[in-house]
Structures are given as C-alpha cells and as structure tokens.
mmCIF file of N, CA and C in Angstrom:
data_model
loop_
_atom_site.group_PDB
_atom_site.id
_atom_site.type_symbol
_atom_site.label_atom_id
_atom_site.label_comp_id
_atom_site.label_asym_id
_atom_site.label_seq_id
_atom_site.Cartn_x
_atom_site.Cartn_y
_atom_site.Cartn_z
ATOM 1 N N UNK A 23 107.594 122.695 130.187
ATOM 2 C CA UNK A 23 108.378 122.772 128.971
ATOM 3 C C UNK A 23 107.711 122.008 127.835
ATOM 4 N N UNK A 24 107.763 122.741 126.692
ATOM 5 C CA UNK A 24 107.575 122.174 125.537
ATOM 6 C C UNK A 24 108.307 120.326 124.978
ATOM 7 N N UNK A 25 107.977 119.730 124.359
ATOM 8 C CA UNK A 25 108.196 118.928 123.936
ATOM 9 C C UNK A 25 108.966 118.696 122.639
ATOM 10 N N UNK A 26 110.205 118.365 122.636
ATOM 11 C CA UNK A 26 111.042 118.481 121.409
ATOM 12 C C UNK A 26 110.452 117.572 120.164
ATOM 13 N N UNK A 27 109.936 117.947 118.765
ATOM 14 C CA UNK A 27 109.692 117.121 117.741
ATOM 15 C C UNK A 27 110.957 117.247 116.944
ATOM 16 N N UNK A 28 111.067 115.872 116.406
ATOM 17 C CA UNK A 28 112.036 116.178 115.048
ATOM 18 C C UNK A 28 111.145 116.389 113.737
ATOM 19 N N UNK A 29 111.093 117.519 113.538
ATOM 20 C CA UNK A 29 110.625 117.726 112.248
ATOM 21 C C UNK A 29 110.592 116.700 111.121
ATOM 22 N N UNK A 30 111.878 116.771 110.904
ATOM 23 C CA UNK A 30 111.896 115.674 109.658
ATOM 24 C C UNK A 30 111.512 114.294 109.550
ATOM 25 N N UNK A 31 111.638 113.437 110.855
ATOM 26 C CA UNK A 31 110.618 112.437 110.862
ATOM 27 C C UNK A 31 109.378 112.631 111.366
ATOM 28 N N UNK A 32 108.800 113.600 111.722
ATOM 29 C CA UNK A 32 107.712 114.147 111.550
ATOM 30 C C UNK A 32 106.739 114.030 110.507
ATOM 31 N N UNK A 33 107.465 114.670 109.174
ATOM 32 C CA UNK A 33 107.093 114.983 107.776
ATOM 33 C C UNK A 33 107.046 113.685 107.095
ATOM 34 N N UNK A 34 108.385 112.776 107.376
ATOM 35 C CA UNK A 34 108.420 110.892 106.722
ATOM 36 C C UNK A 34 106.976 110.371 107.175
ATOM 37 N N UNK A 35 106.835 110.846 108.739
ATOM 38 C CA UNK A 35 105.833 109.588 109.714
ATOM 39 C C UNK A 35 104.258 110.383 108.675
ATOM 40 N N UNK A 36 104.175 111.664 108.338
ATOM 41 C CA UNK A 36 102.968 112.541 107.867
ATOM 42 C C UNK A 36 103.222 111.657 106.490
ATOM 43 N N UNK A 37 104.403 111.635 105.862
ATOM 44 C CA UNK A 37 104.170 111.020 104.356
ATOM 45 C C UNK A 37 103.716 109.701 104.109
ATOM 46 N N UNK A 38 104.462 108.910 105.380
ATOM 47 C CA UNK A 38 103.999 107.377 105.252
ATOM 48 C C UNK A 38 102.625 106.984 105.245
ATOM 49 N N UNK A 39 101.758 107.783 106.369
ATOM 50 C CA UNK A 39 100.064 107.382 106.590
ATOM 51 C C UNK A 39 99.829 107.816 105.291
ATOM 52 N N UNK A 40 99.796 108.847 104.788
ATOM 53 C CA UNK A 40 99.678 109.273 103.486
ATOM 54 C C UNK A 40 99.633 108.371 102.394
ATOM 55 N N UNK A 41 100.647 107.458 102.260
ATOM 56 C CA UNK A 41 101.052 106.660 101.308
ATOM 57 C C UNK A 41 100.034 105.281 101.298
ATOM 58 N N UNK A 42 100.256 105.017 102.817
ATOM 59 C CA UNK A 42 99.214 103.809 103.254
ATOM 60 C C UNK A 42 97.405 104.195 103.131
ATOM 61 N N UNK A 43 97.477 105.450 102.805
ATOM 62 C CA UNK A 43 95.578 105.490 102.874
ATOM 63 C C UNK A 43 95.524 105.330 101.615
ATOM 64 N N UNK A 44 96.491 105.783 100.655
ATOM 65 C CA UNK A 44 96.418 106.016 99.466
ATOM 66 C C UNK A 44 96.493 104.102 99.000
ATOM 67 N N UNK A 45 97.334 104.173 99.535
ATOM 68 C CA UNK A 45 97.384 101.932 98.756
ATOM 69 C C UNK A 45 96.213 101.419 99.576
ATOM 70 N N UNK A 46 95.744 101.807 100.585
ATOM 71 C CA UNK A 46 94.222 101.196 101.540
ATOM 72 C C UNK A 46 93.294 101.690 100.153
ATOM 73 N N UNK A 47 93.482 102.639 99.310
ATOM 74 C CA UNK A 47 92.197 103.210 98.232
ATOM 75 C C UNK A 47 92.843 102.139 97.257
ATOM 76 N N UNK A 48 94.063 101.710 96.747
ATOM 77 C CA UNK A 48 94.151 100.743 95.598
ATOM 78 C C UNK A 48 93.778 99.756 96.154
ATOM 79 N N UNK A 49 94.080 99.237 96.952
ATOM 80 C CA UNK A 49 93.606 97.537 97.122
ATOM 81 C C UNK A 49 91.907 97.705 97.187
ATOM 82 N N UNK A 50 91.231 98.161 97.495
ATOM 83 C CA UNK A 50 90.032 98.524 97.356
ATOM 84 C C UNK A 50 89.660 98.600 95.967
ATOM 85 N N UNK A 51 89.940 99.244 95.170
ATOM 86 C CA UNK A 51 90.123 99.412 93.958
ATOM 87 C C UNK A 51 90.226 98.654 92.869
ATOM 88 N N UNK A 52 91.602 98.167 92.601
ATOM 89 C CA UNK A 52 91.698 96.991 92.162
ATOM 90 C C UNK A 52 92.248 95.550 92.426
ATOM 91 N N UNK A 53 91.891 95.318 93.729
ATOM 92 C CA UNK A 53 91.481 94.535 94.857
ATOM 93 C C UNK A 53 92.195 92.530 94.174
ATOM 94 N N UNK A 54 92.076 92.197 93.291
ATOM 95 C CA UNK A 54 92.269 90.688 92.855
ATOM 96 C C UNK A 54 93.926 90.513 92.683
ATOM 97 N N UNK A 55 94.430 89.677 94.016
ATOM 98 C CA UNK A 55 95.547 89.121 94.090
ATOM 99 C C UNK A 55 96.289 88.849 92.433
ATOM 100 N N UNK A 56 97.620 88.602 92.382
ATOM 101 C CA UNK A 56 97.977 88.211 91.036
ATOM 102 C C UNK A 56 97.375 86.888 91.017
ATOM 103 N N UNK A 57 97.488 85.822 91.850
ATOM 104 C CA UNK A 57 97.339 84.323 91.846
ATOM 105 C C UNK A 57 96.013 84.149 91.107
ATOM 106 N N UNK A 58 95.711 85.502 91.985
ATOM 107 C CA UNK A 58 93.672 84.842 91.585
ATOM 108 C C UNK A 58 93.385 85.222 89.948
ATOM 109 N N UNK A 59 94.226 86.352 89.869
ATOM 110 C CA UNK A 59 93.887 86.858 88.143
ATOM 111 C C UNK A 59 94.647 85.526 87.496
ATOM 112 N N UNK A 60 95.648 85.248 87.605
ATOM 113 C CA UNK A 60 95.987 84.474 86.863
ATOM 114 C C UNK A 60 94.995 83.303 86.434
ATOM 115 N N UNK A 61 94.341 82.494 87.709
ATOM 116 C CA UNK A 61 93.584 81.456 87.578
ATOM 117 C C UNK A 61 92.693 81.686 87.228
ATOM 118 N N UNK A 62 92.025 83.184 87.253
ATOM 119 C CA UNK A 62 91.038 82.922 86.379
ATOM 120 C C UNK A 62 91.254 82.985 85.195
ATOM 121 N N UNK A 63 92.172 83.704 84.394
ATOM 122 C CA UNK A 63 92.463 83.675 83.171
ATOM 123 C C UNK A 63 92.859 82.332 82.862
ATOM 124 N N UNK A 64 93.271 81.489 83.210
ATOM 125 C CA UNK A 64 93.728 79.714 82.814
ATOM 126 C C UNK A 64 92.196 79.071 82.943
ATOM 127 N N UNK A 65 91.398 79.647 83.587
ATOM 128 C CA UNK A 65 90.268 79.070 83.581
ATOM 129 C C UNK A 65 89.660 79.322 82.154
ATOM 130 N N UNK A 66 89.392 80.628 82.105
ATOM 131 C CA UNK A 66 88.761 81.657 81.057
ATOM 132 C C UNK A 66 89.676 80.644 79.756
ATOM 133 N N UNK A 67 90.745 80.544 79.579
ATOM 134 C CA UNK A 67 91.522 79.784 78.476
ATOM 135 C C UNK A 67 90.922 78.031 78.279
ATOM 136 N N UNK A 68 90.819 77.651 78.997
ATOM 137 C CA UNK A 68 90.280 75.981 79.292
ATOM 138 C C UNK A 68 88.846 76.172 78.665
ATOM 139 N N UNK A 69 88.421 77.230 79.149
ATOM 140 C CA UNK A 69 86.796 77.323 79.039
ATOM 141 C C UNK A 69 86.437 77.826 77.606
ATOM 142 N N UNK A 70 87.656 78.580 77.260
ATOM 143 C CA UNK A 70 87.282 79.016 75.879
ATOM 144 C C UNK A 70 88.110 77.607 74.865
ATOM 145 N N UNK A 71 88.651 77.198 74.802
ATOM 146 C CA UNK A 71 89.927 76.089 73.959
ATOM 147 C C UNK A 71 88.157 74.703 73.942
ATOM 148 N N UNK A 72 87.968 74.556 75.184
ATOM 149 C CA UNK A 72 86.561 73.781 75.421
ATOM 150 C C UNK A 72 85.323 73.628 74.099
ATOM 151 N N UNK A 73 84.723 74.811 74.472
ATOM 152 C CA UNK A 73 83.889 75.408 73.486
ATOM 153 C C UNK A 73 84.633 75.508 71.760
ATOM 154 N N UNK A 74 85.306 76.028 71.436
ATOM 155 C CA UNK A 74 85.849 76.095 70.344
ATOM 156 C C UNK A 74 86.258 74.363 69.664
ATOM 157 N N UNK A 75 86.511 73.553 70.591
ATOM 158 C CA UNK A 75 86.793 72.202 70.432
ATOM 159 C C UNK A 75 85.295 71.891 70.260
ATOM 160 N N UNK A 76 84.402 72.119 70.174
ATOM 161 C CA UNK A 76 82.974 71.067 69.645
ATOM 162 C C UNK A 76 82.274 72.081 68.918
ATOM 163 N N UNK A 77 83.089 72.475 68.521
ATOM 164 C CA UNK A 77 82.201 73.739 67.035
ATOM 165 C C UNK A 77 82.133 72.266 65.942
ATOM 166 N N UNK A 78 81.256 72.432 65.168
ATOM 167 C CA UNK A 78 81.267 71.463 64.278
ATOM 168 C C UNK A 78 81.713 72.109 62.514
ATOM 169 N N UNK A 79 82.465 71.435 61.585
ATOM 170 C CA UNK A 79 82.987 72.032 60.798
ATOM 171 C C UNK A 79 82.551 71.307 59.293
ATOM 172 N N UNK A 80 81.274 71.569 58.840
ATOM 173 C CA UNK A 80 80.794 71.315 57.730
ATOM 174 C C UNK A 80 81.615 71.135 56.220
ATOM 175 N N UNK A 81 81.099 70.692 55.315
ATOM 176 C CA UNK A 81 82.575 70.913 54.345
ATOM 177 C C UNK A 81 81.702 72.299 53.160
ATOM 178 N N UNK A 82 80.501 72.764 53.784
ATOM 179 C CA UNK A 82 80.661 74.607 53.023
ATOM 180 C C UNK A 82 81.484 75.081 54.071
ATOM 181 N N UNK A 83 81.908 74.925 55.151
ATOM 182 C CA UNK A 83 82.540 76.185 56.467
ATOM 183 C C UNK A 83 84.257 75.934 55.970
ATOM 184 N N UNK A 84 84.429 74.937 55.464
ATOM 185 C CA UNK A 84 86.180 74.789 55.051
ATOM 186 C C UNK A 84 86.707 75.451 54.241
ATOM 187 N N UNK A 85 85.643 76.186 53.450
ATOM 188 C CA UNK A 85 86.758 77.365 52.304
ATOM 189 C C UNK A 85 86.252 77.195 51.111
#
C-alpha cells in the first residue's frame, strides 16, 4: 500500500525550505549583524568628529 501524504503540509514543509534557502542567499548577501553596523558607524563618527577637531582655522578661512 501506498503511503498517505497530507498535501497541504506538504506544500507549507515545500514553502518553508524555500523560504530558508532564500534567507541562507540574504545573510550571505548582506551578511553584517545590526550590532556590528552600528559600531562601526560610532566608530566611523569618533573617527570623523577626530579629524575635523585638528583642522586648523586661519583668520582668511573665518569669512
């Protein structure tokens, strides 16, 4: 005798791998945790506020 499937979780269990290869291609993709974007952007901010703090400001550059 044949083997009874339920169709319809059949089609969920076919949609789910589906879904998961598809987010296995985003994390690949665009791969950088929030935590980590964040820190680097607070870095990127420190690093730029840094530099801009020892510009030197002549009195022709004032206006």
């Amino acid at each position: 005798m044949a083997e009874i499937i339920n169709l319809r979780a059949a089609r969920k269990a076919k949609a789910r791998g589906e879904k998961e290869e598809t987010a296995k291609d985003n994390r690949i993709l665009f791969g950088r945790p929030k935590k980590a974007r964040t820190l680097a952007e607070a870095k990127k901010a420190i690093e730029v506020s840094r530099h801009e703090g020892h510009k030197l400001v002549g009195r022709d550059d004032e206006g």
